[in-house]
Amino acid sequence: MRIVLVRHGESEYNPLNIIGGDPNLSEKGLEFANNLNKFIENHSKWFPKKCICSAKKRVQQTVGAFKNKMKSILVSENLNELNAGLCEEITYTQFYQMYTEEFTKRYQNKLSYRYPNGESYIDLIERVRPVVEDIQSKGEDVFIVSHQAVSRALMAHFTGENLEDIPHIDIPLHTLIVIEDGKKKGMISVGSIDMSDTLIQESFDFA
């Protein structure tokens, strides 16, 4: 079973370090969505044709670029980004200034820290569990388009990462994370120039 994870394209909030919200894609994000569409077209031999995605606008705009390449698309609110509660739509600097004690608690234990009126990583790992169990029960290749924290939570299930490491896993923008049979195979940066099918197959040992 092959699982490909990706974050939405860059949003209008990403360069500003604004937490959460439901922003649109930036120009860079829209460019990535178009590049991703080309990538899927160029590598259709191995790329999953079933997509499961978040309901957030930035994800829907990313998926909109390649929806005609998928056989099915399932939108799940269980894949929405971690709920930051009172800290939604403020910057991390504002978070520190407005809620210094909360900011310190998060710094000390990012895994179990729960935002006021929001969620923790532990909560999120449980929230995505039904999606993971459905995928595992069907055993189909899947392309999952979501968010940074959600991708981390999914990896807790799909690759068995150490729980303490989950909040710190690097999930770069505009990068595919390929998981095969419970193991992370690697990452592919999707730019305007794509790797050839042959190079990808050699790099990831795809059949």
Short mmCIF file of C-alpha atoms in Angstrom, two decimals:
data_model
loop_
_atom_site.label_atom_id
_atom_site.label_comp_id
_atom_site.label_asym_id
_atom_site.label_seq_id
_atom_site.Cartn_x
_atom_site.Cartn_y
_atom_site.Cartn_z
CA MET A 1 0.00 0.00 0.00
CA ARG A 2 1.37 3.36 -1.04
CA ILE A 3 0.42 6.55 0.79
CA VAL A 4 1.48 9.96 -0.44
CA LEU A 5 1.14 12.90 1.94
CA VAL A 6 1.34 16.59 1.08
CA ARG A 7 0.50 19.88 2.73
CA HIS A 8 -1.66 22.40 0.88
CA GLY A 9 0.19 24.96 -1.20
CA GLU A 10 1.53 28.03 0.55
CA SER A 11 -1.36 30.04 2.01
CA GLU A 12 -1.62 33.79 2.47
CA TYR A 13 -1.00 33.19 6.20
CA ASN A 14 2.15 31.06 5.89
CA PRO A 15 4.63 33.90 5.15
CA LEU A 16 3.09 35.93 8.00
CA ASN A 17 3.35 33.08 10.55
CA ILE A 18 -0.36 33.36 11.32
CA ILE A 19 -1.79 30.36 13.15
CA GLY A 20 -4.72 28.37 11.72
CA GLY A 21 -7.64 30.15 10.10
CA ASP A 22 -9.06 29.45 6.66
CA PRO A 23 -7.02 31.57 4.23
CA ASN A 24 -6.73 31.31 0.47
CA LEU A 25 -3.61 30.11 -1.32
CA SER A 26 -0.92 32.67 -2.06
CA GLU A 27 0.45 33.11 -5.58
CA LYS A 28 3.22 30.65 -4.69
CA GLY A 29 0.59 28.23 -3.42
CA LEU A 30 -1.40 28.46 -6.64
CA GLU A 31 1.79 27.89 -8.64
CA PHE A 32 2.52 24.79 -6.56
CA ALA A 33 -1.01 23.46 -7.17
CA ASN A 34 -0.46 23.78 -10.91
CA ASN A 35 2.98 22.14 -10.66
CA LEU A 36 1.44 19.32 -8.63
CA ASN A 37 -1.15 18.78 -11.34
CA LYS A 38 1.63 18.46 -13.92
CA PHE A 39 3.58 16.13 -11.64
CA ILE A 40 0.61 13.80 -11.19
CA GLU A 41 0.03 13.77 -14.95
CA ASN A 42 3.70 13.03 -15.67
CA HIS A 43 3.91 10.25 -13.06
CA SER A 44 0.47 8.71 -13.35
CA LYS A 45 1.89 5.16 -13.47
CA TRP A 46 2.57 5.06 -9.74
CA PHE A 47 0.67 8.01 -8.32
CA PRO A 48 -2.45 7.13 -6.23
CA LYS A 49 -5.77 7.94 -7.90
CA LYS A 50 -7.77 8.13 -4.67
CA CYS A 51 -7.54 11.44 -2.81
CA ILE A 52 -8.63 12.17 0.76
CA CYS A 53 -8.37 15.78 1.86
CA SER A 54 -9.16 18.44 4.43
CA ALA A 55 -12.22 20.67 4.06
CA LYS A 56 -10.19 23.86 4.54
CA LYS A 57 -10.17 26.36 1.68
CA ARG A 58 -6.42 26.26 1.09
CA VAL A 59 -6.59 22.49 0.67
CA GLN A 60 -9.64 22.60 -1.60
CA GLN A 61 -7.87 25.14 -3.82
CA THR A 62 -4.83 22.86 -4.00
CA VAL A 63 -6.95 19.81 -4.86
CA GLY A 64 -8.94 21.80 -7.43
CA ALA A 65 -5.91 21.94 -9.70
CA PHE A 66 -5.70 18.14 -10.14
CA LYS A 67 -9.20 16.86 -9.33
CA ASN A 68 -9.70 15.55 -12.87
CA LYS A 69 -6.66 13.27 -12.38
CA MET A 70 -8.30 11.45 -9.45
CA LYS A 71 -10.81 8.60 -9.62
CA SER A 72 -12.29 9.66 -6.28
CA ILE A 73 -11.95 12.55 -3.85
CA LEU A 74 -13.20 12.31 -0.26
CA VAL A 75 -13.34 15.48 1.85
CA SER A 76 -12.97 14.82 5.59
CA GLU A 77 -13.11 17.40 8.37
CA ASN A 78 -11.09 14.92 10.44
CA LEU A 79 -8.15 16.08 8.30
CA ASN A 80 -8.62 19.78 9.10
CA GLU A 81 -5.63 21.45 10.73
CA LEU A 82 -5.07 21.28 14.48
CA ASN A 83 -7.54 23.64 16.20
CA ALA A 84 -5.59 26.40 17.95
CA GLY A 85 -8.65 27.66 19.82
CA LEU A 86 -8.16 31.19 21.15
CA CYS A 87 -4.90 31.42 19.21
CA GLU A 88 -6.47 30.97 15.78
CA GLU A 89 -5.55 33.74 13.32
CA ILE A 90 -2.89 35.42 15.43
CA THR A 91 0.86 35.32 14.83
CA TYR A 92 3.24 33.34 17.04
CA THR A 93 4.65 36.67 18.26
CA GLN A 94 1.15 37.75 19.29
CA PHE A 95 0.63 34.34 20.91
CA TYR A 96 3.69 34.94 23.08
CA GLN A 97 2.68 38.51 23.92
CA MET A 98 -0.98 37.74 24.67
CA TYR A 99 -0.65 34.32 26.30
CA THR A 100 2.92 34.10 27.59
CA GLU A 101 2.19 31.32 30.08
CA GLU A 102 0.42 29.24 27.42
CA PHE A 103 3.25 29.83 24.97
CA THR A 104 5.73 28.54 27.57
CA LYS A 105 3.61 25.44 28.27
CA ARG A 106 3.53 24.66 24.55
CA TYR A 107 7.29 25.11 24.27
CA GLN A 108 7.87 22.73 27.18
CA ASN A 109 5.62 19.92 25.90
CA LYS A 110 4.34 20.37 22.38
CA LEU A 111 2.88 16.85 22.21
CA SER A 112 0.38 17.12 25.07
CA TYR A 113 -0.10 20.90 25.10
CA ARG A 114 -3.72 21.82 24.35
CA TYR A 115 -4.53 25.30 23.06
CA PRO A 116 -7.19 27.14 25.15
CA ASN A 117 -10.54 26.04 23.62
CA GLY A 118 -8.54 24.05 21.09
CA GLU A 119 -6.64 20.78 20.57
CA SER A 120 -3.36 19.09 21.38
CA TYR A 121 -1.31 16.78 19.16
CA ILE A 122 -2.65 13.88 21.22
CA ASP A 123 -6.20 15.03 20.37
CA LEU A 124 -5.30 15.33 16.70
CA ILE A 125 -3.72 11.87 16.55
CA GLU A 126 -7.01 10.48 17.84
CA ARG A 127 -9.09 12.66 15.49
CA VAL A 128 -7.40 11.27 12.37
CA ARG A 129 -7.62 7.66 13.60
CA PRO A 130 -10.94 6.83 11.80
CA VAL A 131 -9.47 8.03 8.48
CA VAL A 132 -6.35 5.92 9.02
CA GLU A 133 -8.31 2.82 9.99
CA ASP A 134 -10.53 3.14 6.91
CA ILE A 135 -7.48 3.42 4.64
CA GLN A 136 -5.77 0.45 6.30
CA SER A 137 -8.88 -1.72 6.10
CA LYS A 138 -9.22 -1.12 2.34
CA GLY A 139 -5.52 -1.41 1.57
CA GLU A 140 -5.70 1.03 -1.35
CA ASP A 141 -3.07 3.51 -2.48
CA VAL A 142 -4.08 6.97 -1.26
CA PHE A 143 -3.05 10.58 -1.79
CA ILE A 144 -3.74 12.68 1.34
CA VAL A 145 -3.76 16.47 1.07
CA SER A 146 -3.92 18.17 4.45
CA HIS A 147 -1.79 20.30 6.78
CA GLN A 148 1.50 20.28 8.67
CA ALA A 149 0.24 19.05 12.05
CA VAL A 150 -2.20 16.62 10.41
CA SER A 151 0.56 15.09 8.29
CA ARG A 152 2.57 14.59 11.46
CA ALA A 153 -0.40 12.95 13.19
CA LEU A 154 -0.93 10.66 10.20
CA MET A 155 2.69 9.57 10.33
CA ALA A 156 2.18 8.54 13.96
CA HIS A 157 -0.22 5.91 12.60
CA PHE A 158 1.29 5.02 9.23
CA THR A 159 4.99 4.84 10.13
CA GLY A 160 4.91 4.25 13.89
CA GLU A 161 7.04 7.30 14.65
CA ASN A 162 7.90 7.83 18.31
CA LEU A 163 5.07 9.89 19.82
CA GLU A 164 7.48 12.37 21.40
CA ASP A 165 8.94 13.08 17.95
CA ILE A 166 5.61 13.67 16.18
CA PRO A 167 5.30 17.45 16.79
CA HIS A 168 8.82 17.99 15.46
CA ILE A 169 8.77 16.00 12.19
CA ASP A 170 9.78 18.18 9.25
CA ILE A 171 6.87 18.53 6.81
CA PRO A 172 8.07 21.05 4.20
CA LEU A 173 5.66 22.94 1.98
CA HIS A 174 5.39 21.78 -1.64
CA THR A 175 6.93 18.39 -0.86
CA LEU A 176 5.46 14.91 -1.23
CA ILE A 177 6.12 12.37 1.52
CA VAL A 178 5.97 8.80 0.22
CA ILE A 179 5.09 5.95 2.61
CA GLU A 180 5.10 2.32 1.52
CA ASP A 181 4.05 -0.62 3.68
CA GLY A 182 4.52 1.27 6.93
CA LYS A 183 7.87 2.82 6.06
CA LYS A 184 8.75 6.32 4.91
CA LYS A 185 10.41 5.88 1.52
CA GLY A 186 11.43 9.50 1.06
CA MET A 187 10.35 12.97 -0.03
CA ILE A 188 9.93 14.56 -3.44
CA SER A 189 10.07 18.33 -3.86
CA VAL A 190 7.54 19.35 -6.51
CA GLY A 191 8.86 22.23 -8.58
CA SER A 192 8.41 23.49 -12.08
CA ILE A 193 10.93 20.88 -13.28
CA ASP A 194 9.93 17.33 -12.36
CA MET A 195 12.11 14.28 -12.01
CA SER A 196 11.65 11.65 -14.69
CA ASP A 197 9.55 8.56 -14.07
CA THR A 198 12.70 6.45 -14.36
CA LEU A 199 14.58 8.48 -11.75
CA ILE A 200 11.66 8.34 -9.32
CA GLN A 201 11.29 4.59 -9.78
CA GLU A 202 15.03 4.10 -9.19
CA SER A 203 15.02 6.42 -6.15
CA PHE A 204 11.99 4.85 -4.51
CA ASP A 205 12.17 1.31 -5.91
CA PHE A 206 8.61 1.48 -7.25
CA ALA A 207 7.33 -1.44 -9.25
#
